[in-house]
PDB file of C-alpha atoms in Angstrom:
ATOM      1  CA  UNK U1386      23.398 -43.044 -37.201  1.00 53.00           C
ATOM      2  CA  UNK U1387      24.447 -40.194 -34.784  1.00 67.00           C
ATOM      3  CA  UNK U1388      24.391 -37.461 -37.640  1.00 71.00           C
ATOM      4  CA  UNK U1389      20.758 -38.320 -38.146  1.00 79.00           C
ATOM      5  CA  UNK U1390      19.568 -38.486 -34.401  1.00 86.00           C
ATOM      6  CA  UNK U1391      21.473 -34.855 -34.252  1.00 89.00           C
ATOM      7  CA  UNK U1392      19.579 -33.850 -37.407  1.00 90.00           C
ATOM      8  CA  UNK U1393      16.263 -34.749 -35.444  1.00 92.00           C
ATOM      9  CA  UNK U1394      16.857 -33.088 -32.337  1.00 94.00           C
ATOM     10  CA  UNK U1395      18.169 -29.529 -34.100  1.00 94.00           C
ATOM     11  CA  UNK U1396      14.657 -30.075 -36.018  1.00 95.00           C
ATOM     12  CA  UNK U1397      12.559 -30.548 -32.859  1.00 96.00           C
ATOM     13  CA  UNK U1398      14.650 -27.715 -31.552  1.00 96.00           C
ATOM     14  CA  UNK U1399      13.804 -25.291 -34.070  1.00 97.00           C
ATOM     15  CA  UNK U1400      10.659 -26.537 -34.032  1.00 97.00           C
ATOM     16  CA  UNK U1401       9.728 -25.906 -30.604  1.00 97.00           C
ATOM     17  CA  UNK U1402      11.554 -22.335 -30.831  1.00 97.00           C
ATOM     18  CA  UNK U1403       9.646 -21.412 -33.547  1.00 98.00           C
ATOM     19  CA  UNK U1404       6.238 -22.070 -31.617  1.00 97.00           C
ATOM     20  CA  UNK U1405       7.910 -20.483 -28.202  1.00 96.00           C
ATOM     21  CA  UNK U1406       8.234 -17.385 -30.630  1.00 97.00           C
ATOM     22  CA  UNK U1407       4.848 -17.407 -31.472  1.00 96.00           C
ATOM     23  CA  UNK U1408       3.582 -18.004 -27.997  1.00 95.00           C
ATOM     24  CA  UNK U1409       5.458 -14.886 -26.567  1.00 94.00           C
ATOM     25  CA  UNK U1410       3.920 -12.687 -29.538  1.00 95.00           C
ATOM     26  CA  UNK U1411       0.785 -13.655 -28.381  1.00 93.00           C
ATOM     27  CA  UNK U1412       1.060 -13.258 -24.999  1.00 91.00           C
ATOM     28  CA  UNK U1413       2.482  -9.731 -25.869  1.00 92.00           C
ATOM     29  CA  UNK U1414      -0.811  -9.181 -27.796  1.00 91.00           C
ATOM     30  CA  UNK U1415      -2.688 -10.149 -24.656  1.00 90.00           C
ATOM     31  CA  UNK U1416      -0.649  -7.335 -22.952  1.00 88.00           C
ATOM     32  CA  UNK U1417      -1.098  -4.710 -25.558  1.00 89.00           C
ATOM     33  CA  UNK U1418      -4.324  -5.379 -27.189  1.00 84.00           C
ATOM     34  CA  UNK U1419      -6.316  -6.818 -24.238  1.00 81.00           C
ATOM     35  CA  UNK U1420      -4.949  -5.151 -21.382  1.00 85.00           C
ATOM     36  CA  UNK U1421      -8.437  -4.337 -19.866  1.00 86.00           C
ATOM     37  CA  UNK U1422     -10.498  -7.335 -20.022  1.00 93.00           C
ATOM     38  CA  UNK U1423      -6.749  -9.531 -19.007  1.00 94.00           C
ATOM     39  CA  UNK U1424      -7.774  -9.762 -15.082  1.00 95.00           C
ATOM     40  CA  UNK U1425     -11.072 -11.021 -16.019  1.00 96.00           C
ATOM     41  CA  UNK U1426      -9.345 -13.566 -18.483  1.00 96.00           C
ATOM     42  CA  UNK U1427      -6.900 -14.623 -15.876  1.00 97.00           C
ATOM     43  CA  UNK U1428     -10.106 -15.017 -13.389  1.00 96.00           C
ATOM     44  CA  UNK U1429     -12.095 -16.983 -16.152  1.00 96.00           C
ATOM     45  CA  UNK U1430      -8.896 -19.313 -16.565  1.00 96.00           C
ATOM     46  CA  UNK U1431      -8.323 -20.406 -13.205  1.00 96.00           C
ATOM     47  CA  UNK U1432     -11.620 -20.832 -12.054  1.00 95.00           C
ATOM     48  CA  UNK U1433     -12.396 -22.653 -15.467  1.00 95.00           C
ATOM     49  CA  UNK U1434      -9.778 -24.039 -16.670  1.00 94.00           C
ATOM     50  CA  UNK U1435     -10.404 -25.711 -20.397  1.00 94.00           C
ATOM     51  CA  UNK U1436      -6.524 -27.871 -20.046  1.00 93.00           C
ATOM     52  CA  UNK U1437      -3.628 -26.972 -18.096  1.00 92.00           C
ATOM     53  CA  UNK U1438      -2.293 -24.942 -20.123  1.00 93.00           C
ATOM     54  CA  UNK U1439      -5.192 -22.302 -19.566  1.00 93.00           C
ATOM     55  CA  UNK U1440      -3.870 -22.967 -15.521  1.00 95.00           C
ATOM     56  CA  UNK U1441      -0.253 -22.253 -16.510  1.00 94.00           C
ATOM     57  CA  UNK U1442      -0.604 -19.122 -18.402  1.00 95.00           C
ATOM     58  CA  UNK U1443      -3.137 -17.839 -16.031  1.00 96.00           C
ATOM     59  CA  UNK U1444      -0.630 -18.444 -13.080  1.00 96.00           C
ATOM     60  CA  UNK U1445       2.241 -17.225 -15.397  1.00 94.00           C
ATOM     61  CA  UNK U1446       0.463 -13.673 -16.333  1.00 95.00           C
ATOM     62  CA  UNK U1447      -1.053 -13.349 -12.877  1.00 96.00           C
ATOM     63  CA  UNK U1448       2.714 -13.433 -11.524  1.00 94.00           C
ATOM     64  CA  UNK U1449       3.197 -10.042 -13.800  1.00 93.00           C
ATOM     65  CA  UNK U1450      -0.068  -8.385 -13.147  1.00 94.00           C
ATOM     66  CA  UNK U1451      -0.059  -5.376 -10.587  1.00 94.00           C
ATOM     67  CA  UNK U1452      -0.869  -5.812  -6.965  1.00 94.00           C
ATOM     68  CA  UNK U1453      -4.505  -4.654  -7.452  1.00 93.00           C
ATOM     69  CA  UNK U1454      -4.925  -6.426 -10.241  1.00 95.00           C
ATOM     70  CA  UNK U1455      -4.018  -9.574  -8.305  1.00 95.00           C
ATOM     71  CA  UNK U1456      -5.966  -8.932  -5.707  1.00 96.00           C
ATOM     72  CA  UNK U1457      -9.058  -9.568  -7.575  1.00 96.00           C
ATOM     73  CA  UNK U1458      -8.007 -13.117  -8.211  1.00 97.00           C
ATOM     74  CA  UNK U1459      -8.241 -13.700  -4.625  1.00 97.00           C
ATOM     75  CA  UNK U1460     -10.761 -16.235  -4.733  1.00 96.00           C
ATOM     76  CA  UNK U1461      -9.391 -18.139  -7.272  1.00 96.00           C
ATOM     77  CA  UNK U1462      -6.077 -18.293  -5.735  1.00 97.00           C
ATOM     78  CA  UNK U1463      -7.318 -19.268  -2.830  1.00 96.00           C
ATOM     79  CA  UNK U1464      -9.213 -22.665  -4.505  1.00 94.00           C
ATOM     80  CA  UNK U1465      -5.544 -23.086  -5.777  1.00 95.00           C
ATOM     81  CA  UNK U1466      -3.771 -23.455  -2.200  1.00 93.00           C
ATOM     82  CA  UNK U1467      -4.552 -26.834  -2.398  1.00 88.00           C
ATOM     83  CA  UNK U1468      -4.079 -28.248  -5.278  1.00 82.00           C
ATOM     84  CA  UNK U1469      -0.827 -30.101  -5.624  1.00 83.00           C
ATOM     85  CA  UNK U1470       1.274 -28.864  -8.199  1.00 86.00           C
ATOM     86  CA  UNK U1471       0.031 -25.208  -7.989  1.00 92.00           C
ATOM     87  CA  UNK U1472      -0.552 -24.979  -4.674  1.00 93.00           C
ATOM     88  CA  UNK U1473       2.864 -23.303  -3.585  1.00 94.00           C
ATOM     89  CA  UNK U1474       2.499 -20.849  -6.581  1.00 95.00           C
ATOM     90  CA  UNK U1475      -0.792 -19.530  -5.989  1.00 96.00           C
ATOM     91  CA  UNK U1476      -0.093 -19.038  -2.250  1.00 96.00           C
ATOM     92  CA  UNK U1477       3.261 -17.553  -2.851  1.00 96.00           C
ATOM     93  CA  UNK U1478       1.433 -14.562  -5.177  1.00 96.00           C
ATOM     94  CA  UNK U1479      -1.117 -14.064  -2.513  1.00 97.00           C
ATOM     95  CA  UNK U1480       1.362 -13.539   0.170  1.00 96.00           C
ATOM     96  CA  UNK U1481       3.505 -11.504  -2.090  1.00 96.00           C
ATOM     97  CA  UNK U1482       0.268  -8.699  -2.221  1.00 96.00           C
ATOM     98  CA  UNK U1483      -0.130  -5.887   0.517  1.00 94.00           C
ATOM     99  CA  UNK U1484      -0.616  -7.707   3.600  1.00 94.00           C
ATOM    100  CA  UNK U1485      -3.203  -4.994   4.198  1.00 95.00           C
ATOM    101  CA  UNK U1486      -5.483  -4.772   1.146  1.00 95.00           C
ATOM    102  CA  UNK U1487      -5.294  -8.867   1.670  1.00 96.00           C
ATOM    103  CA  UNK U1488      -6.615  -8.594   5.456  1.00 96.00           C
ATOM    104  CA  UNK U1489      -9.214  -6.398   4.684  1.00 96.00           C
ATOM    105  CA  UNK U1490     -10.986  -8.787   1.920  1.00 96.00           C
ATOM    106  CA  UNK U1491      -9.421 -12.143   2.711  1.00 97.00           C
ATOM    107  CA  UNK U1492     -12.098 -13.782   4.952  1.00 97.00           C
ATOM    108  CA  UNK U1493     -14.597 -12.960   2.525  1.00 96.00           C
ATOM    109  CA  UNK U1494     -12.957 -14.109  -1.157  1.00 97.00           C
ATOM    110  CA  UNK U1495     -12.418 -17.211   1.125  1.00 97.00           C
ATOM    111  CA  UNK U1496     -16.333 -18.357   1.669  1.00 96.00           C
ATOM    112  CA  UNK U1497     -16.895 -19.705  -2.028  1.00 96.00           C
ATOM    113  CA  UNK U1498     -13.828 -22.111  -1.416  1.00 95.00           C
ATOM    114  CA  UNK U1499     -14.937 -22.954   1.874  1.00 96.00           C
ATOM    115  CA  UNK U1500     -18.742 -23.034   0.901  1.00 94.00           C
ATOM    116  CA  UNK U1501     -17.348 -26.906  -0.618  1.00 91.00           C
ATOM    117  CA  UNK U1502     -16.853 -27.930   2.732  1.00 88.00           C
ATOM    118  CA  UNK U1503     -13.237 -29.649   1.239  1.00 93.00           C
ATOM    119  CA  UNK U1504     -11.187 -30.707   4.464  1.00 95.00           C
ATOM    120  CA  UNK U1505      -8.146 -29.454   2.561  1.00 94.00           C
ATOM    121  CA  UNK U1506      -9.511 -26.366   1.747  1.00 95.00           C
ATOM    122  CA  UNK U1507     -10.199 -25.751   5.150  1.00 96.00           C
ATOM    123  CA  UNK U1508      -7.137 -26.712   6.133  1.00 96.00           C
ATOM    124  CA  UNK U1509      -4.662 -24.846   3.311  1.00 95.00           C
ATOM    125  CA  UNK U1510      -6.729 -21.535   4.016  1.00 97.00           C
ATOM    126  CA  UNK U1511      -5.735 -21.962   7.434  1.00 97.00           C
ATOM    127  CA  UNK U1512      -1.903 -22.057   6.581  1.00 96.00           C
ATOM    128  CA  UNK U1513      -2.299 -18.863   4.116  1.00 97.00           C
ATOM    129  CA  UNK U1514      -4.511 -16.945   7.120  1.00 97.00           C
ATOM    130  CA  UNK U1515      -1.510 -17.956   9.396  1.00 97.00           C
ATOM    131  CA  UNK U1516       0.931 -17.139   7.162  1.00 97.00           C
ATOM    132  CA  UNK U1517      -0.773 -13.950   6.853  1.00 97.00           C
ATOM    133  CA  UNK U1518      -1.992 -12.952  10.446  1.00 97.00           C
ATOM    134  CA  UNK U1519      -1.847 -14.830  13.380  1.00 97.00           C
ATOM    135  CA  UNK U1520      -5.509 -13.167  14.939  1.00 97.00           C
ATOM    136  CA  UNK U1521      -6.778 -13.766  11.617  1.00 97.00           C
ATOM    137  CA  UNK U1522      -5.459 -17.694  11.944  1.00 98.00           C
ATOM    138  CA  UNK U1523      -6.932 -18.364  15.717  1.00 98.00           C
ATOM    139  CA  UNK U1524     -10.350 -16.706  14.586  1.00 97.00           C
ATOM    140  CA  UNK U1525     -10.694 -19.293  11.214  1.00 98.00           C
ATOM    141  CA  UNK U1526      -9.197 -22.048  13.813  1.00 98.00           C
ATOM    142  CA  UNK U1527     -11.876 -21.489  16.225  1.00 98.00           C
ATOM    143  CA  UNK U1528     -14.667 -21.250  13.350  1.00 97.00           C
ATOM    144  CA  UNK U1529     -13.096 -24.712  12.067  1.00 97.00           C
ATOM    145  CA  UNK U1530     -13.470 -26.150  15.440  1.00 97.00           C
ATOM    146  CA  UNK U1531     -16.938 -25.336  15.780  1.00 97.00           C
ATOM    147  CA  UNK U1532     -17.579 -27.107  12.423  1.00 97.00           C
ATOM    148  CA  UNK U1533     -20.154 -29.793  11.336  1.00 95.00           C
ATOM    149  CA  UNK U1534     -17.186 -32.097  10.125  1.00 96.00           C
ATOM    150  CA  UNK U1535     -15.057 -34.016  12.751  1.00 96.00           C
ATOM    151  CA  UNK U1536     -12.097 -33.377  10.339  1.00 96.00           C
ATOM    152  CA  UNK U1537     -12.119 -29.849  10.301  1.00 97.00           C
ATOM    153  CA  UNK U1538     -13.255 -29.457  13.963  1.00 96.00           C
ATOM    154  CA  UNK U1539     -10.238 -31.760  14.717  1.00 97.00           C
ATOM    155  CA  UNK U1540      -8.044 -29.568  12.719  1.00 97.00           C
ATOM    156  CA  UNK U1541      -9.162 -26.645  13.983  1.00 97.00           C
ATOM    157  CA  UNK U1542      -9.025 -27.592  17.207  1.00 97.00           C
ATOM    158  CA  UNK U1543      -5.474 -28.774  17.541  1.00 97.00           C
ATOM    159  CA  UNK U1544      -4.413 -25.467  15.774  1.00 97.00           C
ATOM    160  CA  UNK U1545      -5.637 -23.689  18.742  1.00 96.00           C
ATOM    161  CA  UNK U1546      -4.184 -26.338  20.971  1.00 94.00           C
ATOM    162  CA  UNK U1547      -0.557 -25.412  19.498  1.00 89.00           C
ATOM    163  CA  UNK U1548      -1.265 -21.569  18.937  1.00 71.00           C
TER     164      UNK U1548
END
């Protein structure tokens, strides 16, 4: 009985090494034959996602893309700071890029995520501007606390109230 459950999981092993093979050829073709329209793939993939596995590869090639290239995914990063189980990645690349470049188009790739009015969008932007800049931080606080919503003007306001 042991000999065949051992049988099964070396088959499902070479199984699932065969398809990792094929997986990294492809995303080597990506690389190779694709390299110019890849940002814009990335883009379309984590704004649109068609599964989660469009989220994962996006968030796994936009890890290996340069800093400028990143830095077009701004806005879609951004609408990932706060979602759960990608959250921490897609902040984590946008802090890794040129704090300068960032500040100098931040605010701005942030207004289509904020233009949802999500109270957690409001919020996790906050925590990447701080993160990023402190000015930039008490200026989005004080916008927040000048808000229509009582959540974000709460939020906003007690961020100024600790700053």
């Amino acid at each position: 009985m042991q000999d065949d459950s051992l049988e099964s999981i070396r088959r499902v092993w070479r199984e699932a090494t065969e398809a990792y093979d094929v997986f990294t050829s492809l995303r080597a073709k990506l690389y190779s034959d694709n390299r110019s329209q890849l940002v814009e793939m990335v883009n379309e993939a984590l704004i649109h996602p068609q599964n989660r596995s469009d989220q994962y590869l996006a968030f796994e090639i936009a890890e290996t893309l340069t800093e400028c290239e990143r830095l077009k995914l701004l806005t879609a990063l951004l609408s990932y700071c706060s979602c759960g189980r990608l959250a921490g990645q897609a902040k984590s690349l946008i802090l890794a890029l040129p704090r300068h470049p960032v500040l100098e188009v931040i605010e701005g790739a942030a207004e289509p995520v904020l233009a949802e009015n999500d109270f957690l969008d409001w919020c996790n932007i906050l925590d990447v501007f701080n993160s990023l800049d402190k000015e930039l931080a008490r200026r989005f606080a004080t916008r927040m606390a000048a808000h229509d919503d009582p959540n974000i003007r709460e939020w906003g306001s007690d961020f100024l109230k600790e700053d």
